[in-house]
Tab-separated table of N, CA and C in Angstrom:
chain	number	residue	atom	x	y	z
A	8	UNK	N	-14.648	-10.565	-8.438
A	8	UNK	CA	-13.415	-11.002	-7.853
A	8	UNK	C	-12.868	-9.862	-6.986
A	9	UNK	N	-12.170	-10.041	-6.023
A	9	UNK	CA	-11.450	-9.562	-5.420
A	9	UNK	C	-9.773	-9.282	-5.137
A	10	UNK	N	-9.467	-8.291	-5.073
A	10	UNK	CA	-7.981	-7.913	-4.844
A	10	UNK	C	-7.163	-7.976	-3.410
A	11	UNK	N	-6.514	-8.993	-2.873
A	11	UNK	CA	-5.629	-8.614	-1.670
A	11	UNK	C	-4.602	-8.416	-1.500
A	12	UNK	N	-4.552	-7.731	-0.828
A	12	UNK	CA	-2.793	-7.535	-0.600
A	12	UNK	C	-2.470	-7.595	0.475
A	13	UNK	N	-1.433	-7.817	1.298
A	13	UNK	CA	-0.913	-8.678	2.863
A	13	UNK	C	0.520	-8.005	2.893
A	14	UNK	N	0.343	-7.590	3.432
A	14	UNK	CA	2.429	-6.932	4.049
A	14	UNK	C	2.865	-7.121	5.480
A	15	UNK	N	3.763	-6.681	5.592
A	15	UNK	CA	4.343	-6.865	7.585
A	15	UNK	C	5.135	-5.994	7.271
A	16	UNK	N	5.686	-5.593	8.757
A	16	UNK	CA	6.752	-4.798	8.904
A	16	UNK	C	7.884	-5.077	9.800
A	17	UNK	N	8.749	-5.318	10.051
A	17	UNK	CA	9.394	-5.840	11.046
A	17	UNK	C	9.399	-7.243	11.185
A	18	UNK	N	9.708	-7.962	12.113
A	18	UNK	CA	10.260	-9.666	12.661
A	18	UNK	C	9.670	-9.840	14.275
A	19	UNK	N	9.240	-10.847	14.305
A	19	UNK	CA	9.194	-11.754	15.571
A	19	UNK	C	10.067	-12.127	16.225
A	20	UNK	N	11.181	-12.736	15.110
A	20	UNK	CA	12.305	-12.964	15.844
A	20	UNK	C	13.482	-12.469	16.620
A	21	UNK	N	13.336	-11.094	16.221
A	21	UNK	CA	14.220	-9.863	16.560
A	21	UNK	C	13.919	-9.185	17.902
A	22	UNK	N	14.500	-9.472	19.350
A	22	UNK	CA	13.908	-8.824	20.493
A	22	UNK	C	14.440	-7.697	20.433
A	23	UNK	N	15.210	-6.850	19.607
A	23	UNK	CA	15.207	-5.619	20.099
A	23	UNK	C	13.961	-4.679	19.004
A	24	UNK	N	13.187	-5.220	18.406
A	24	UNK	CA	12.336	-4.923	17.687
A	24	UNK	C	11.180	-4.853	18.745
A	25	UNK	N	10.814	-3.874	18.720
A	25	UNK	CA	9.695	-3.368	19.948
A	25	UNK	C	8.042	-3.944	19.541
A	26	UNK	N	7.924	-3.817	18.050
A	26	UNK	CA	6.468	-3.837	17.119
A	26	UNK	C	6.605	-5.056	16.040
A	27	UNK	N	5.737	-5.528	15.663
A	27	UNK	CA	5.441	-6.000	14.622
A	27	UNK	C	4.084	-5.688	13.712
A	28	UNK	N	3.799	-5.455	12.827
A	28	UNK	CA	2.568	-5.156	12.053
A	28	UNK	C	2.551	-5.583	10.928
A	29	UNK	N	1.523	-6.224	11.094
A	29	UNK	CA	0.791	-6.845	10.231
A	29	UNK	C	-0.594	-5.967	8.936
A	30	UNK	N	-0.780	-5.950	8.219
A	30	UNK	CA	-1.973	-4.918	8.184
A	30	UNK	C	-1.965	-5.465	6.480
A	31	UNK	N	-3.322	-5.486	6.183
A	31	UNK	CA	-3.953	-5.895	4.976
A	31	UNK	C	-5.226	-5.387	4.283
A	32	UNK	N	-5.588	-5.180	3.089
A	32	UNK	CA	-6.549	-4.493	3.120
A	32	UNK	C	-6.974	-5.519	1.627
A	33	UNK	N	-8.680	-5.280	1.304
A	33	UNK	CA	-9.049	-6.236	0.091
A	33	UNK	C	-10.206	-5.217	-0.614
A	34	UNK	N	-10.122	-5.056	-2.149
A	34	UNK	CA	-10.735	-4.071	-2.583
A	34	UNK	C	-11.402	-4.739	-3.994
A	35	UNK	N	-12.872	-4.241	-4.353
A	35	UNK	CA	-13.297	-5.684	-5.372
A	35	UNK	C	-12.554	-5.373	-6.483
A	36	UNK	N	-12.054	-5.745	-7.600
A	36	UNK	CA	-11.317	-5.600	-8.828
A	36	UNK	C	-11.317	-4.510	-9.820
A	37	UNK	N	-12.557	-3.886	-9.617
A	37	UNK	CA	-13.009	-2.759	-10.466
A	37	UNK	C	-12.564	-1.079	-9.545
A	38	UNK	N	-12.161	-1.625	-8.498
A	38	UNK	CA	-11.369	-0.137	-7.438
A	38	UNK	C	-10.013	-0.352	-7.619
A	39	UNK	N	-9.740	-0.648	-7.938
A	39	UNK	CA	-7.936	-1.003	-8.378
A	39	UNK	C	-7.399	0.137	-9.489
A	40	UNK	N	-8.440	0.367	-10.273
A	40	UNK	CA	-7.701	1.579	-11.263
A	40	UNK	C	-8.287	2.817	-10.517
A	41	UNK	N	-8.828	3.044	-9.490
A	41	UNK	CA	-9.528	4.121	-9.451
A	41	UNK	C	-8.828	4.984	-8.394
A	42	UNK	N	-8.014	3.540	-7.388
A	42	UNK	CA	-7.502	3.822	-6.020
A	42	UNK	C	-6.011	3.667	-6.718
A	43	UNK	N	-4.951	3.218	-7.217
A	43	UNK	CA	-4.278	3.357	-8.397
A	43	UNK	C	-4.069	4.831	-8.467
A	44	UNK	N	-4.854	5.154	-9.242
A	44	UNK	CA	-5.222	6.259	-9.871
A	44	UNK	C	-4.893	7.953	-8.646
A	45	UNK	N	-5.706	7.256	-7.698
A	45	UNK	CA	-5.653	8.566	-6.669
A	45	UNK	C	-4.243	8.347	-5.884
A	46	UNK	N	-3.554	7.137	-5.522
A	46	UNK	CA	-2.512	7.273	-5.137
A	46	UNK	C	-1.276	7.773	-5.787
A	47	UNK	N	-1.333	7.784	-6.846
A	47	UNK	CA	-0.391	8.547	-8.179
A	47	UNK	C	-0.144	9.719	-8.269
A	48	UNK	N	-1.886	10.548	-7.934
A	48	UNK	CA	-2.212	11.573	-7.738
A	48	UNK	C	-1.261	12.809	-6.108
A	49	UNK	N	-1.157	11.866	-5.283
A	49	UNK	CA	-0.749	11.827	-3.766
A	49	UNK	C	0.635	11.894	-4.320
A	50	UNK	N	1.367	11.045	-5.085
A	50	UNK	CA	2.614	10.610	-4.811
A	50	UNK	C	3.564	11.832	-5.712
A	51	UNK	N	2.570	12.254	-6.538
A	51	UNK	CA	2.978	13.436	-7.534
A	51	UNK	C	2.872	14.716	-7.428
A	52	UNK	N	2.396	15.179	-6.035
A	52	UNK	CA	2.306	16.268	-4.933
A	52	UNK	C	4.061	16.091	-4.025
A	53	UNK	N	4.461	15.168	-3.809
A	53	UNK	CA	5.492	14.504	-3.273
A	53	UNK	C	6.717	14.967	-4.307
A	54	UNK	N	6.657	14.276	-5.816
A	54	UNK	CA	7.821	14.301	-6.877
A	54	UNK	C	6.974	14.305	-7.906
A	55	UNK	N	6.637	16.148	-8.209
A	55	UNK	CA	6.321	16.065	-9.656
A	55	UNK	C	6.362	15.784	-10.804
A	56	UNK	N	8.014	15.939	-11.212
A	56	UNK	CA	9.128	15.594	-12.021
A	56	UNK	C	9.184	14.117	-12.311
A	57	UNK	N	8.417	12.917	-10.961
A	57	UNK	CA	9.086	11.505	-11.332
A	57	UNK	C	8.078	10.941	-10.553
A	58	UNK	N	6.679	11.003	-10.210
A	58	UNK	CA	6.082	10.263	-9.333
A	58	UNK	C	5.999	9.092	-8.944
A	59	UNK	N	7.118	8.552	-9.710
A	59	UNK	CA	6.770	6.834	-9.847
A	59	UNK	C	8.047	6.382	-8.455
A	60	UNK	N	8.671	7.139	-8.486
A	60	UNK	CA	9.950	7.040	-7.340
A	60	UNK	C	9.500	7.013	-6.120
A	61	UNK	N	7.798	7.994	-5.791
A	61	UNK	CA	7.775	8.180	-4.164
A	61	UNK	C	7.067	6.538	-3.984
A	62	UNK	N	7.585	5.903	-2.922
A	62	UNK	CA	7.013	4.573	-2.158
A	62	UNK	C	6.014	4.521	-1.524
């Protein structure tokens, strides 16, 4: 099985909005704890004390 995830950023409907983005990425089920794992790693270089806070 596979994992996706789908986000945007911004509106279509908004002309003073210059961009819109779209961007998605799909990873098979068994990279989810591993990539998880290393982004935690990233985010706790950021806020040692609380890593769960950086976005």
């Amino acid at each position: 099985m596979y994992l996706l995830y789908v986000d945007e950023s911004g509106t279509t409907h908004d002309p003073n909005q210059q961009y819109f983005v779209l961007a998605g990425f799909c990873v098979f089920e068994r990279q989810g704890y591993w990539i998880a794992n290393q982004l935690d790693q990233i985010a706790a270089r950021f806020d040692p004390a609380d890593p769960a806070v950086v976005e």
